[in-house]
Structures are given as structure tokens and as C-alpha cells.
Short mmCIF file of C-alpha atoms and ligand atoms in Angstrom, two decimals:
data_model
loop_
_atom_site.label_atom_id
_atom_site.label_comp_id
_atom_site.label_asym_id
_atom_site.label_seq_id
_atom_site.Cartn_x
_atom_site.Cartn_y
_atom_site.Cartn_z
CA MET C 1 -11.22 -10.35 -3.74
CA PRO C 2 -10.06 -10.55 -7.04
CA ASP C 3 -10.31 -13.76 -8.29
CA ALA C 4 -7.10 -15.70 -8.52
CA THR C 5 -6.12 -16.00 -12.43
CA THR C 6 -3.12 -13.67 -14.69
CA ALA C 7 -4.62 -10.19 -14.62
CA GLY C 8 -3.37 -7.51 -15.71
CA SER C 9 -0.83 -10.06 -17.66
CA ALA C 10 1.85 -10.23 -15.17
CA GLU C 11 3.72 -13.76 -14.00
CA GLY C 12 1.92 -16.07 -11.38
CA ALA C 13 -1.81 -16.15 -10.18
CA LEU C 14 -2.59 -12.80 -8.89
CA LEU C 15 -3.58 -14.45 -4.63
CA SER C 16 -1.74 -14.00 -1.95
CA LEU C 17 0.40 -17.49 -1.23
CA TRP C 18 -1.21 -17.47 2.31
CA LEU C 19 -5.32 -17.20 1.08
CA ALA C 20 -3.77 -20.13 -1.20
CA THR C 21 -2.77 -22.41 0.98
CA ALA C 22 -4.57 -21.96 4.05
CA GLY C 23 -7.98 -24.21 3.75
CA ALA C 24 -11.35 -22.35 4.24
CA THR C 25 -13.12 -21.28 6.86
CA ASP C 26 -17.21 -22.32 7.66
CA PHE C 27 -18.60 -19.29 9.54
CA PRO C 28 -21.72 -18.44 9.16
CA GLU C 29 -23.37 -15.15 8.69
CA LEU C 30 -25.30 -13.06 11.16
CA ARG C 31 -28.81 -12.97 10.78
CA GLY C 32 -31.66 -11.48 13.30
CA THR C 33 -30.46 -10.26 16.73
CA VAL C 34 -27.37 -11.38 18.88
CA GLU C 35 -26.46 -9.88 22.36
CA VAL C 36 -23.19 -9.84 23.23
CA ASP C 37 -20.56 -7.47 25.95
CA VAL C 38 -18.70 -6.92 23.07
CA ALA C 39 -19.26 -6.43 19.02
CA VAL C 40 -15.92 -6.96 17.25
CA ILE C 41 -15.79 -5.18 13.60
CA GLY C 42 -13.46 -6.65 11.48
CA GLY C 43 -12.38 -10.63 11.72
CA GLY C 44 -8.39 -10.03 10.91
CA VAL C 45 -5.89 -9.77 13.29
CA ALA C 46 -6.53 -6.80 16.00
CA GLY C 47 -9.77 -7.27 15.73
CA LEU C 48 -9.26 -11.55 16.57
CA THR C 49 -6.88 -11.17 19.00
CA ALA C 50 -8.67 -8.52 20.94
CA ALA C 51 -11.54 -11.06 20.50
CA LEU C 52 -9.66 -13.69 22.13
CA ALA C 53 -8.36 -11.37 25.01
CA LEU C 54 -12.01 -10.27 25.74
CA LYS C 55 -13.25 -13.91 26.14
CA ARG C 56 -10.85 -15.28 27.93
CA SER C 57 -11.37 -12.07 30.57
CA GLY C 58 -15.13 -13.17 30.96
CA ARG C 59 -16.38 -11.27 27.66
CA SER C 60 -18.92 -12.39 25.05
CA VAL C 61 -18.17 -11.55 22.00
CA ALA C 62 -19.26 -11.20 18.64
CA VAL C 63 -16.83 -10.71 16.09
CA LEU C 64 -18.13 -9.25 12.73
CA GLU C 65 -16.18 -9.93 8.77
CA ALA C 66 -17.73 -8.68 6.04
CA GLY C 67 -15.46 -11.99 3.24
CA ARG C 68 -13.41 -14.52 4.87
CA ILE C 69 -11.59 -14.66 7.67
CA GLY C 70 -8.40 -13.49 5.99
CA THR C 71 -8.64 -12.01 2.96
CA GLY C 72 -8.31 -8.16 4.71
CA VAL C 73 -5.17 -6.84 4.85
CA THR C 74 -3.61 -9.44 7.26
CA GLY C 75 -3.53 -11.77 4.83
CA HIS C 76 -1.82 -9.47 2.72
CA THR C 77 0.96 -9.25 4.94
CA THR C 78 4.88 -11.14 4.59
CA GLY C 79 3.87 -12.87 7.72
CA LYS C 80 6.69 -11.49 9.63
CA VAL C 81 6.22 -10.81 13.99
CA THR C 82 8.73 -8.71 15.08
CA SER C 83 9.50 -5.47 16.60
CA LEU C 84 12.10 -4.38 14.33
CA HIS C 85 10.67 -2.01 12.06
CA ARG C 86 13.22 -1.06 9.29
CA LEU C 87 14.63 2.29 11.06
CA ALA C 88 11.46 2.96 13.24
CA TYR C 89 13.28 3.79 16.28
CA THR C 90 15.70 6.60 15.00
CA ALA C 91 12.31 7.90 13.72
CA LEU C 92 10.27 7.85 16.67
CA ASP C 93 13.17 8.86 19.42
CA ARG C 94 13.57 12.00 16.61
CA THR C 95 10.15 13.21 16.19
CA HIS C 96 8.60 12.10 19.60
CA GLY C 97 11.59 10.67 22.28
CA ARG C 98 13.23 8.76 23.53
CA SER C 99 10.50 7.23 25.85
CA ALA C 100 7.94 7.01 22.86
CA ALA C 101 11.16 5.13 21.32
CA GLY C 102 10.89 2.32 24.51
CA ILE C 103 7.75 2.29 24.92
CA TYR C 104 6.86 1.49 21.00
CA GLY C 105 9.28 -1.30 20.64
CA LEU C 106 8.34 -2.69 24.31
CA ALA C 107 4.44 -2.76 23.30
CA ASN C 108 5.87 -4.62 19.90
CA GLN C 109 8.32 -6.98 21.29
CA ALA C 110 5.69 -7.90 23.82
CA ALA C 111 3.24 -9.01 20.44
CA VAL C 112 5.39 -11.10 19.18
CA GLU C 113 5.45 -12.42 23.17
CA HIS C 114 1.86 -12.88 22.80
CA ILE C 115 1.68 -14.13 19.58
CA ALA C 116 4.09 -16.95 20.72
CA GLN C 117 1.89 -18.19 23.41
CA VAL C 118 -1.35 -17.92 21.72
CA VAL C 119 0.52 -20.28 18.84
CA ALA C 120 0.90 -22.74 21.58
CA ALA C 121 -1.54 -22.39 23.99
CA GLU C 122 -4.34 -22.70 21.58
CA ASN C 123 -2.04 -25.13 19.40
CA ILE C 124 -2.37 -22.80 16.15
CA SER C 125 -0.97 -25.20 13.77
CA CYS C 126 0.51 -22.08 11.41
CA GLY C 127 4.15 -22.95 10.85
CA PHE C 128 5.41 -20.79 13.28
CA ARG C 129 9.31 -20.14 13.68
CA ARG C 130 11.80 -18.62 15.87
CA VAL C 131 13.94 -16.68 13.47
CA ALA C 132 16.35 -13.59 13.39
CA ASN C 133 14.94 -10.22 12.04
CA TYR C 134 17.66 -8.31 9.80
CA THR C 135 17.50 -4.41 8.57
CA PHE C 136 20.56 -4.07 6.45
CA ALA C 137 22.41 -1.36 5.11
CA GLY C 138 23.09 -2.29 1.05
CA SER C 139 26.09 -0.25 1.10
CA ALA C 140 28.54 1.75 2.74
CA ASP C 141 26.43 5.16 2.60
CA ALA C 142 23.89 3.68 4.39
CA LEU C 143 26.30 1.98 7.38
CA PRO C 144 25.71 4.69 10.20
CA GLU C 145 21.92 5.30 10.44
CA VAL C 146 22.28 1.26 10.69
CA ARG C 147 24.68 1.05 13.40
CA ALA C 148 22.72 3.95 15.13
CA GLU C 149 19.50 2.21 15.12
CA ALA C 150 20.87 -1.14 16.56
CA GLU C 151 22.21 1.09 19.64
CA LEU C 152 19.16 3.01 19.97
CA ALA C 153 17.08 -0.19 20.28
CA ALA C 154 19.41 -2.22 22.14
CA SER C 155 19.61 0.96 25.02
CA LEU C 156 15.67 0.20 25.08
CA GLY C 157 15.67 -2.81 26.09
CA LEU C 158 14.97 -4.23 22.67
CA PRO C 159 16.88 -7.47 21.92
CA ALA C 160 18.92 -5.93 19.24
CA THR C 161 23.06 -5.98 18.01
CA PHE C 162 24.93 -4.17 15.00
CA THR C 163 26.68 -7.33 12.74
CA VAL C 164 28.06 -7.29 9.26
CA ASP C 165 27.34 -10.89 9.46
CA VAL C 166 24.16 -11.29 7.47
CA PRO C 167 22.73 -14.69 6.32
CA LEU C 168 21.82 -12.85 2.45
CA PRO C 169 23.68 -15.06 -0.56
CA PHE C 170 24.35 -11.42 -1.69
CA PRO C 171 26.83 -8.94 -0.40
CA VAL C 172 25.89 -6.09 2.05
CA ALA C 173 27.33 -3.99 4.59
CA GLY C 174 25.64 -4.54 7.94
CA ALA C 175 22.73 -4.71 9.23
CA VAL C 176 20.85 -4.36 13.02
CA ARG C 177 19.69 -7.50 13.80
CA PHE C 178 16.72 -8.29 15.99
CA ASP C 179 17.06 -12.07 18.02
CA ARG C 180 14.02 -15.12 18.82
CA GLN C 181 11.44 -12.95 17.24
CA ALA C 182 8.95 -14.66 14.35
CA GLN C 183 7.72 -15.71 11.37
CA ILE C 184 4.19 -17.00 10.40
CA HIS C 185 1.03 -18.27 7.90
CA SER C 186 -0.73 -15.25 9.33
CA VAL C 187 -4.44 -17.02 7.52
CA GLN C 188 -3.63 -20.01 9.25
CA TYR C 189 -3.25 -17.59 12.60
CA LEU C 190 -6.37 -15.90 12.52
CA HIS C 191 -8.60 -19.39 11.70
CA GLY C 192 -6.67 -20.75 14.59
CA LEU C 193 -7.26 -17.34 16.76
CA ALA C 194 -10.83 -17.72 15.00
CA ALA C 195 -11.36 -20.92 16.39
CA ALA C 196 -10.84 -20.20 19.75
CA VAL C 197 -13.45 -17.14 20.00
CA ASP C 198 -16.15 -18.95 18.56
CA GLY C 199 -18.19 -20.65 20.86
CA GLY C 200 -19.66 -21.44 24.46
CA GLY C 201 -21.57 -17.86 23.77
CA SER C 202 -19.05 -15.64 21.71
CA PHE C 203 -19.33 -16.02 18.14
CA VAL C 204 -17.52 -14.93 14.87
CA PHE C 205 -19.85 -14.70 11.68
CA GLU C 206 -18.78 -14.52 7.89
CA GLY C 207 -19.78 -12.19 5.27
CA THR C 208 -21.17 -10.37 7.49
CA ARG C 209 -20.80 -6.28 6.74
CA ALA C 210 -21.33 -3.87 9.84
CA ASN C 211 -22.55 -1.48 7.78
CA ASN C 212 -24.04 1.22 10.86
CA LEU C 213 -22.94 1.77 14.36
CA GLN C 214 -25.20 3.60 16.86
CA GLU C 215 -22.97 4.39 20.11
CA GLN C 216 -26.03 4.36 22.22
CA THR C 217 -26.56 1.70 25.17
CA PRO C 218 -26.71 -0.64 23.65
CA VAL C 219 -24.26 -0.37 21.50
CA ILE C 220 -25.92 -1.10 17.51
CA VAL C 221 -24.09 -2.66 14.94
CA THR C 222 -26.20 -3.50 12.06
CA THR C 223 -25.06 -5.78 9.43
CA GLY C 224 -27.56 -6.33 5.77
CA ASN C 225 -29.02 -9.32 7.64
CA GLY C 226 -28.32 -8.63 11.18
CA THR C 227 -27.87 -6.75 14.72
CA VAL C 228 -25.23 -7.05 17.63
CA LEU C 229 -26.18 -5.11 20.39
CA ALA C 230 -23.24 -5.15 22.85
CA GLY C 231 -22.25 -3.50 26.01
CA ASP C 232 -19.01 -1.72 23.88
CA ALA C 233 -18.19 -2.15 19.87
CA ILE C 234 -14.26 -2.03 18.75
CA VAL C 235 -13.67 -0.81 15.26
CA ALA C 236 -10.82 -2.68 13.54
CA THR C 237 -11.39 -2.71 9.63
CA ASN C 238 -7.90 -1.69 9.08
CA VAL C 239 -9.74 2.02 7.51
CA PRO C 240 -12.48 2.65 10.37
CA PHE C 241 -16.36 3.92 9.99
CA GLY C 242 -18.29 6.02 12.22
CA ASP C 243 -15.50 7.74 13.16
CA HIS C 244 -16.66 11.13 10.75
CA GLY C 245 -13.63 11.37 8.55
CA ARG C 246 -11.28 11.95 11.42
CA PHE C 247 -9.20 9.67 10.91
CA GLU C 248 -8.80 10.41 6.87
CA THR C 249 -7.21 13.88 7.98
CA LEU C 250 -4.90 11.82 10.04
CA CYS C 251 -4.04 8.82 8.11
CA GLN C 252 -3.37 8.04 4.36
CA PRO C 253 -3.44 4.64 3.01
CA HIS C 254 -0.50 3.00 1.05
CA ARG C 255 -0.80 -0.12 -1.01
CA SER C 256 2.06 -2.03 -1.31
CA TYR C 257 3.54 -5.92 -3.41
CA ILE C 258 4.28 -8.89 -3.39
CA VAL C 259 5.36 -11.51 -5.21
CA ALA C 260 6.83 -15.33 -3.36
CA ALA C 261 8.68 -17.12 -6.30
CA ILE C 262 9.84 -20.39 -5.95
CA LEU C 263 13.51 -20.90 -4.33
CA ASP C 264 15.43 -24.14 -4.83
CA SER C 265 16.93 -24.10 -1.61
CA PRO C 266 15.71 -24.78 2.29
CA PRO C 267 14.38 -21.42 4.40
CA LEU C 268 16.78 -19.06 5.24
CA ASP C 269 16.70 -18.77 9.22
CA ALA C 270 15.99 -14.55 8.91
CA THR C 271 13.79 -12.41 7.62
CA PHE C 272 15.18 -8.71 5.98
CA ILE C 273 14.20 -5.49 5.25
CA SER C 274 16.48 -2.98 3.11
CA THR C 275 16.94 0.17 4.39
CA ASP C 276 18.22 1.03 0.52
CA GLU C 277 15.38 2.77 -1.58
CA PRO C 278 14.24 1.04 -3.53
CA MET C 279 12.75 -0.63 0.13
CA ARG C 280 12.90 -4.27 -0.05
CA SER C 281 11.12 -6.92 2.37
CA LEU C 282 11.95 -10.60 2.20
CA LEU C 283 11.52 -13.36 3.98
CA THR C 284 11.22 -17.49 3.31
CA VAL C 285 8.79 -19.96 3.30
CA ARG C 286 8.45 -23.84 2.69
CA LEU C 287 4.87 -24.37 1.96
CA ASN C 288 3.69 -27.89 1.12
CA GLY C 289 7.19 -29.04 -0.37
CA VAL C 290 8.28 -26.19 -1.90
CA THR C 291 10.39 -23.12 -0.92
CA TYR C 292 9.07 -19.10 -1.78
CA LEU C 293 11.09 -16.21 -1.34
CA LEU C 294 8.50 -13.42 -0.63
CA ALA C 295 9.66 -10.03 -2.19
CA GLY C 296 7.86 -7.22 -0.79
CA GLY C 297 7.80 -3.36 -1.70
CA GLU C 298 6.46 -0.92 -4.55
CA GLY C 299 4.85 1.11 -1.48
CA HIS C 300 3.01 4.56 -2.62
CA PRO C 301 -0.38 6.35 -1.16
CA ALA C 302 -3.14 4.42 -2.84
CA THR C 303 -4.14 8.24 -4.04
CA GLN C 304 -1.27 7.51 -7.03
CA GLN C 305 -2.56 5.78 -9.25
CA VAL C 306 0.12 3.05 -11.28
CA ASP C 307 1.16 0.28 -12.95
CA PRO C 308 0.74 -3.04 -10.47
CA ALA C 309 1.88 -5.10 -13.14
CA SER C 310 5.33 -2.98 -13.76
CA ARG C 311 5.72 -3.66 -9.41
CA HIS C 312 5.26 -7.10 -8.82
CA ALA C 313 8.33 -7.47 -12.31
CA ARG C 314 10.96 -4.91 -10.81
CA LEU C 315 10.59 -7.23 -6.71
CA ALA C 316 9.77 -10.71 -9.30
CA GLY C 317 13.93 -8.74 -11.45
CA TYR C 318 15.18 -9.22 -7.64
CA ALA C 319 13.99 -12.16 -6.54
CA ARG C 320 15.52 -13.60 -9.51
CA SER C 321 18.71 -11.61 -9.11
CA ARG C 322 19.66 -11.09 -5.89
CA PHE C 323 18.56 -15.36 -4.50
CA GLY C 324 18.92 -17.01 -7.84
CA ALA C 325 14.79 -17.13 -7.17
CA GLY C 326 12.35 -19.31 -10.67
CA ALA C 327 9.49 -18.20 -11.85
CA VAL C 328 6.18 -16.26 -9.39
CA ALA C 329 4.10 -17.92 -8.03
CA TYR C 330 1.61 -15.94 -6.84
CA ARG C 331 1.54 -12.13 -6.26
CA TRP C 332 -0.83 -10.10 -5.05
CA SER C 333 -1.12 -6.59 -2.87
CA THR C 334 -1.92 -4.89 0.05
CA GLN C 335 -3.67 -1.51 1.45
CA ASP C 336 -2.39 -0.23 5.33
CA ASN C 337 -3.69 2.94 6.98
CA MET C 338 -0.26 4.38 7.89
CA PRO C 339 -0.30 7.60 10.20
CA GLN C 340 0.59 10.72 9.43
CA ASP C 341 2.63 11.31 13.23
CA GLY C 342 3.82 7.07 12.56
CA LEU C 343 1.76 6.07 15.91
CA PRO C 344 -0.66 3.73 15.45
CA TYR C 345 -3.99 5.20 16.98
CA VAL C 346 -6.50 3.23 19.30
CA GLY C 347 -8.69 4.43 21.96
CA PRO C 348 -12.02 6.03 21.69
CA LEU C 349 -13.97 5.44 18.18
CA ASN C 350 -14.46 9.33 18.30
CA PRO C 351 -13.56 12.40 21.06
CA ASP C 352 -16.71 12.23 23.05
CA SER C 353 -16.71 7.47 22.68
CA ARG C 354 -17.65 5.89 25.46
CA HIS C 355 -18.84 2.81 24.33
CA ALA C 356 -17.47 2.39 20.39
CA PHE C 357 -13.34 2.04 20.71
CA VAL C 358 -10.85 2.05 16.88
CA ILE C 359 -7.50 0.55 16.05
CA THR C 360 -6.24 2.20 12.89
CA GLY C 361 -3.12 2.95 11.63
CA LEU C 362 -0.92 -0.05 11.86
CA ARG C 363 2.01 1.22 9.78
CA LYS C 364 1.96 -1.74 7.24
CA TRP C 365 3.59 -3.38 10.82
CA GLY C 366 -0.52 -4.73 12.24
CA LEU C 367 0.90 -8.52 13.10
CA THR C 368 2.43 -6.68 15.70
CA ASN C 369 0.90 -3.70 15.85
CA GLY C 370 -2.86 -5.43 15.81
CA THR C 371 -1.36 -7.19 18.84
CA ALA C 372 -0.89 -5.03 20.61
CA ALA C 373 -3.38 -2.37 20.03
CA ALA C 374 -6.38 -5.55 20.67
CA LEU C 375 -4.46 -5.84 24.38
CA MET C 376 -4.37 -2.20 25.13
CA LEU C 377 -8.34 -2.27 23.88
CA ALA C 378 -8.77 -5.39 26.27
CA ASP C 379 -7.08 -3.66 29.22
CA LEU C 380 -9.39 -0.64 29.11
CA LEU C 381 -12.51 -2.53 27.75
CA ASP C 382 -10.77 -4.09 31.57
CA GLY C 383 -10.53 -1.48 33.13
CA THR C 384 -6.74 -3.08 33.74
CA ARG C 385 -4.28 -0.06 33.52
CA ASN C 386 -2.12 -0.65 29.89
CA ASP C 387 0.98 1.71 30.57
CA TRP C 388 1.08 1.83 26.51
CA ALA C 389 -1.98 2.92 26.02
CA PRO C 390 -1.80 6.60 26.34
CA LEU C 391 1.28 7.20 23.69
CA PHE C 392 -1.61 5.28 21.33
CA ASP C 393 -4.35 7.06 22.61
CA SER C 394 -6.63 8.50 19.77
CA ASN C 395 -8.04 10.76 21.06
CA ARG C 396 -4.25 12.45 21.65
CA ALA C 397 -3.44 16.04 20.07
CA PRO C 398 -2.59 15.74 16.78
CA SER C 399 0.91 15.70 15.75
CA ARG C 400 3.36 17.99 13.33
CA ALA C 401 5.52 14.74 14.01
CA ARG C 402 6.32 12.92 10.98
CA THR C 403 8.42 10.35 10.06
CA GLY C 404 10.20 10.30 6.80
CA PRO C 405 11.92 7.60 5.17
CA ALA C 406 14.86 6.61 7.57
CA GLY C 407 11.78 5.49 9.73
CA VAL C 408 9.15 4.23 7.72
CA PRO C 409 7.80 5.23 4.08
CA ALA C 410 6.06 8.55 4.99
CA ALA C 411 2.40 8.64 4.27
CA ALA C 412 2.31 11.27 1.84
CA ALA C 413 5.18 10.17 0.26
CA ALA C 414 5.14 11.11 -3.41
CA ASP C 415 6.64 8.34 -5.63
CA ASP C 416 7.25 8.40 -9.19
CA ARG C 417 10.51 6.68 -9.37
CA ASP C 418 11.49 4.49 -12.91
CA GLY C 419 9.54 7.68 -14.39
CA GLU C 420 5.86 5.91 -13.84
CA LYS C 421 3.85 8.88 -12.73
CA THR C 422 0.52 9.15 -12.07
CA ARG C 423 -1.00 7.81 -15.08
CA PRO C 424 -4.19 10.23 -16.56
CA LYS C 425 -6.99 9.11 -15.70
CA ASP C 426 -8.92 6.42 -17.65
CA VAL C 427 -9.75 7.90 -21.16
CA ALA C 428 -13.22 7.81 -22.31
CA LEU C 429 -13.26 4.95 -24.40
CA PRO C 430 -16.50 3.90 -25.73
CA VAL C 431 -17.76 0.61 -24.56
CA ALA C 432 -17.95 -0.48 -27.61
CA ASP C 433 -14.01 -0.44 -28.18
CA LEU C 434 -13.61 -2.35 -24.59
CA GLN C 435 -10.69 -4.75 -24.31
CA PRO C 436 -11.26 -8.38 -22.49
CA ASP C 437 -9.94 -7.00 -19.12
CA ASP C 438 -10.56 -3.16 -19.31
CA GLY C 439 -11.94 -0.97 -17.99
CA THR C 440 -13.39 2.62 -18.75
CA VAL C 441 -15.24 5.85 -16.74
CA ILE C 442 -18.39 7.21 -18.67
CA GLU C 443 -20.00 10.20 -17.87
CA ALA C 444 -23.97 10.42 -19.15
CA ALA C 445 -26.61 12.13 -18.35
CA GLY C 446 -24.64 13.54 -16.07
CA THR C 447 -22.81 10.86 -13.37
CA ASN C 448 -20.18 8.24 -14.27
CA THR C 449 -20.53 4.86 -15.14
CA ALA C 450 -17.98 2.33 -14.58
CA TYR C 451 -17.77 -0.27 -17.48
CA TYR C 452 -15.87 -3.80 -17.60
CA ARG C 453 -15.99 -5.77 -19.68
CA ASP C 454 -14.92 -9.71 -18.71
CA GLN C 455 -12.73 -12.66 -20.53
CA ALA C 456 -15.23 -14.15 -21.56
CA GLY C 457 -16.91 -10.16 -23.41
CA GLY C 458 -19.40 -9.28 -21.06
CA VAL C 459 -19.80 -6.44 -19.65
CA HIS C 460 -20.48 -4.94 -16.38
CA ALA C 461 -21.76 -1.70 -15.45
CA VAL C 462 -21.92 0.02 -12.12
CA SER C 463 -21.61 3.37 -10.91
CA ALA C 464 -18.37 4.85 -10.64
CA VAL C 465 -19.39 7.61 -8.00
CA CYS C 466 -17.69 6.06 -4.71
CA THR C 467 -20.26 5.38 -1.89
CA HIS C 468 -17.88 6.97 1.02
CA LEU C 469 -17.72 10.68 -0.47
CA GLY C 470 -19.03 9.98 -3.77
CA CYS C 471 -14.99 10.27 -5.72
CA THR C 472 -14.48 8.83 -8.95
CA VAL C 473 -13.79 5.28 -8.80
CA GLY C 474 -10.68 4.13 -11.40
CA PHE C 475 -9.87 0.72 -12.81
CA ASN C 476 -7.39 -1.11 -11.66
CA ARG C 477 -5.71 -2.94 -14.33
CA GLY C 478 -3.17 -4.97 -12.62
CA GLU C 479 -5.97 -6.19 -10.33
CA ARG C 480 -8.87 -5.98 -12.22
CA THR C 481 -10.99 -3.43 -9.16
CA TRP C 482 -12.34 0.00 -9.51
CA ASP C 483 -10.24 1.85 -6.94
CA CYS C 484 -10.94 5.28 -5.04
CA PRO C 485 -8.42 7.99 -5.80
CA CYS C 486 -8.97 9.36 -2.25
CA HIS C 487 -10.09 7.59 0.46
CA GLY C 488 -8.46 4.23 -0.83
CA SER C 489 -11.74 1.71 -1.14
CA ARG C 490 -11.68 -0.33 -3.35
CA PHE C 491 -14.33 -2.44 -5.18
CA ASP C 492 -14.49 -5.32 -7.54
CA VAL C 493 -15.74 -5.29 -11.38
CA ASP C 494 -19.41 -6.43 -9.80
CA GLY C 495 -18.96 -3.21 -7.43
CA LYS C 496 -18.95 -5.42 -4.32
CA VAL C 497 -16.53 -3.66 -1.87
CA ILE C 498 -13.19 -5.01 -1.23
CA GLN C 499 -11.51 -2.81 1.15
CA GLY C 500 -12.92 0.95 2.92
CA PRO C 501 -14.05 3.10 4.60
CA ALA C 502 -17.08 2.26 1.54
CA THR C 503 -19.58 0.52 3.30
CA GLU C 504 -22.05 0.16 1.03
CA ASP C 505 -21.37 -1.31 -2.75
CA LEU C 506 -20.99 0.72 -5.73
CA PRO C 507 -24.86 0.00 -7.67
CA PRO C 508 -25.20 -1.74 -10.45
CA ARG C 509 -26.05 0.27 -14.06
CA PRO C 510 -27.88 -0.43 -17.20
CA THR C 511 -24.83 -2.50 -19.90
CA PRO C 512 -25.54 -0.66 -22.98
FE1 LIG I 1 -13.81 8.55 0.30
FE2 LIG I 1 -14.03 6.92 -1.58
S1 LIG I 1 -12.69 6.05 -0.50
S2 LIG I 1 -14.21 9.45 -1.40
#
């Protein structure tokens, strides 16, 4: 991951609050061969929840995490545990029908309760706190859609009411309120899940990137220094691999940004998201004697290059003007896989897969959608009927339905507000002219090389050809990473994969 300094000169450490305060894990790297019932690739909420559910039902599992537990998407969430996903029910009712909206709601509400049950059963110290969750209308113009969402959600059996009494420190017109939702410290929760999974013939491996999956009997998962032989495999890596690219056309990677600013007041007993644009997702939390306001938003397709520092600055400005927040302590970004039709994909990895399964397209609500998806797959592998599963079937026919701004940010929506349009590709700045903490891509001898000059003046050179499908990466000045504009792979300045679908690092190149 990018280091916790102030890359891009914006305020606050470039690090998730959750990762900064979670402590460390020390699971070993896989070396050699292990044999288990199920290999789970990806140590985020979906993978670890599935692993624990399978272990509870008597299976042996091996979880393979490329980095450390929590350093992926789950460690970069807001920490909301809720079945209220902005105006999702209106959008799903419109695009998939009322029954589908109801199943989506029941699955996510069950996920809220499953997390509560796991926290209690495994005695996980993760700040689990019951709160109400609100989708609020900032202006009267948005009030009808908020009222309609509340009525629809209540009719689907969800804990929804419409209210004009919204506990925000600034006036709003009204809101949908869901009772008995929750918030958690997402990385502490993952650490607790991982501790519960490891042992008794099951394993958690860190620093272990799966780079190949052969679906045969047994399934063979190959990593840098080891092999897992398993009856079944689950790919829960946000953007999957081994899928021959089929989810690249069904989902689109989408980036968003969060700042954690210091508040001089106790945390609120509620979490929030606006229905107005620009969307703002809000949560307060007290950690180590400090109250933080998390303000999230500023999302855009990962294919669009933006200036992350200005995105963080807008969120910091909102935190100050609306909450009177003080300094930004942490700021980070995240990248999630948005399903074009608004429904996660859960089931066979490839159309004819019998022993390889996938979870993807969690549409930025991964704590609950990922948990629900994990429970569906655990049922599938156990041969237990699951009434939610057909809706989310990864082999479902491609849908023409598209969720739009009223539900979740449309995956393909362009975002060029405030005049911040896609920046031109990196100018081929000569390496000798590179300033510290900047990068450039230079073509020579028919290939592209990515050069980064660090703050001490040293030059790092790697291939600029994305190891996924060969697009040219560009330098992300705000986060000090090489990002691929095609399908969202990200690499650190030394070429190490941060986020897939790429599984291979960018190879080093000679420095000038
Ligand atoms: Fe697909 Fe880079 S992520 S080519």
C-alpha cells in the first residue's frame, strides 16, 4: 500500500483510520502444499465470512490474503453495517421488480444480524455499535424520493420509517431512517474473523497472492511459494481473477474517497448518507479518546483520472463547514467493483464451473453484501437451499437494467463536476526533470517505462505495461501509485500489485 505520508501535499496521513488503529496480524506466508476442503482467495469480509461459516459446518479451509488481513477494500470502508443503501430499493424495484428489491433487503438485513451474532459469538472487540442509519434529503426537492424509499422499504419488511427529525448538526428536509443498524471497526472485525478461522486444521495465510487457479479434481491454487489443493475454491478478491475477463464487462471499478477529521464532540448515535449530489456518506467514531468524523464521497469510475488531493480537500471542506470539524487526521481512497445491473454476483466463477466460485460486484456496500454473499456460497457448498441465491446468481443472464443516480452511482457515469475533467495522459517528462514524489511514463525502444522519483531523489523504474491485459499505467500523484485506466489494477511505485485484476507485479526496469 502507499505509505502513510502526505502524498500529494493534501492534509492528513494517507492511511485508512481503521488500518492506522487496528494493530498488526502475523499470519504466515504459505510455503509448500496444504490440502483443505475449501480454498478461499481474499482475506476481506466476504472471504473470511465464508471461511468461518464453512469451518463452522465442519469444513477445513485455507484463506489466502495477498497482503495483510484488512489491507484490501474492507479496510477502506466507512464501517457502516446497514441494509439501507441510499435509495437502493427504489432503484431495484424500478429495474428488477419488487420481489428482487425485497430479497436484496432481506439478505442485507440478515447480514447485519449475522455480523452482530459473529461479534458476540467470537467475542470480537471491534467497536460494534447499534445505530440508526439515515438517507437524508438536504432540500425539499429530494423529499418525495426519500419518502417513497421509506414507504417501499417498510412495505418490504425492513425497519424503515420516514422522518423529519434527523440528528445532524445542520438542517435537512427529511430522511429515511432504518433502526437497529450498526457500525464497526472494519479491520478489527476482520482480525477477529481471521483468528476464528485459523487453527483446528484450517489456515489463514498472509503475504500469499494466488496467481493461478486450475479447476480440476482437486482444485489447484498456486501462489508464489506454495500450492493449495482443495475440493472447492472461492475467489473473493473484489475484482476476480480466473474468470477469463467475464466480470470486466459486467462490473466496473469505481473509486471513492474518505477523510477522517477530528471532532470536538462525542460521536453521534447514527450514520448518514445524502441523496443529494454531491453524495456524502457520514459516520462518527471514537477511538483512543479521539472523536472522528468520516466524510466519504467524490466517487468516479476508476477509468477516469482525477486529482485525489482536490477530492479529499472537498470532503475536508464539507466536514468543516457542516460539522465544525478540525484537522484531517487520515485520508484514504477505496476501489469497489460496481455491477452494471446493481446486483452482486455470487456463484460459479465461470459458466461451467462446478468447484470454483466467485463473489464480486458488492456495489460499495461490501460489509453487508459481502457477508450475505458469503452465507449464500456457504449454503451452496453445503447443499443447503438458500432463497436469496437465485437473484444474485453469477450465471444469470446479462440484464439491460442499469441502476442510476437515484439508487447507487451508476457504474459507468462520468464525473466531471467542478470542471475537474480527466487529466491528459502524463506528459513524457524527461526523468532528469522529474521533481521528488512525481512520476512519468516514457516510451523507448517500443515499450513504456514508468519512472518515479522518491522524496530522497532516488529513481524507481518499472514496466508501464499493465500485467493484466497490457494497458499503459498512469501515475496517481495523490496516492503515489501506478493505476491502470482499463480495469482498475493498481501498483505501488516499485511495481507491486496493490489491487487486481492483475496478479503479477510490474517488472523492474533499469534506471537511467
Ligand atoms: Fe486490465 Fe490493466 S487492469 S489492462
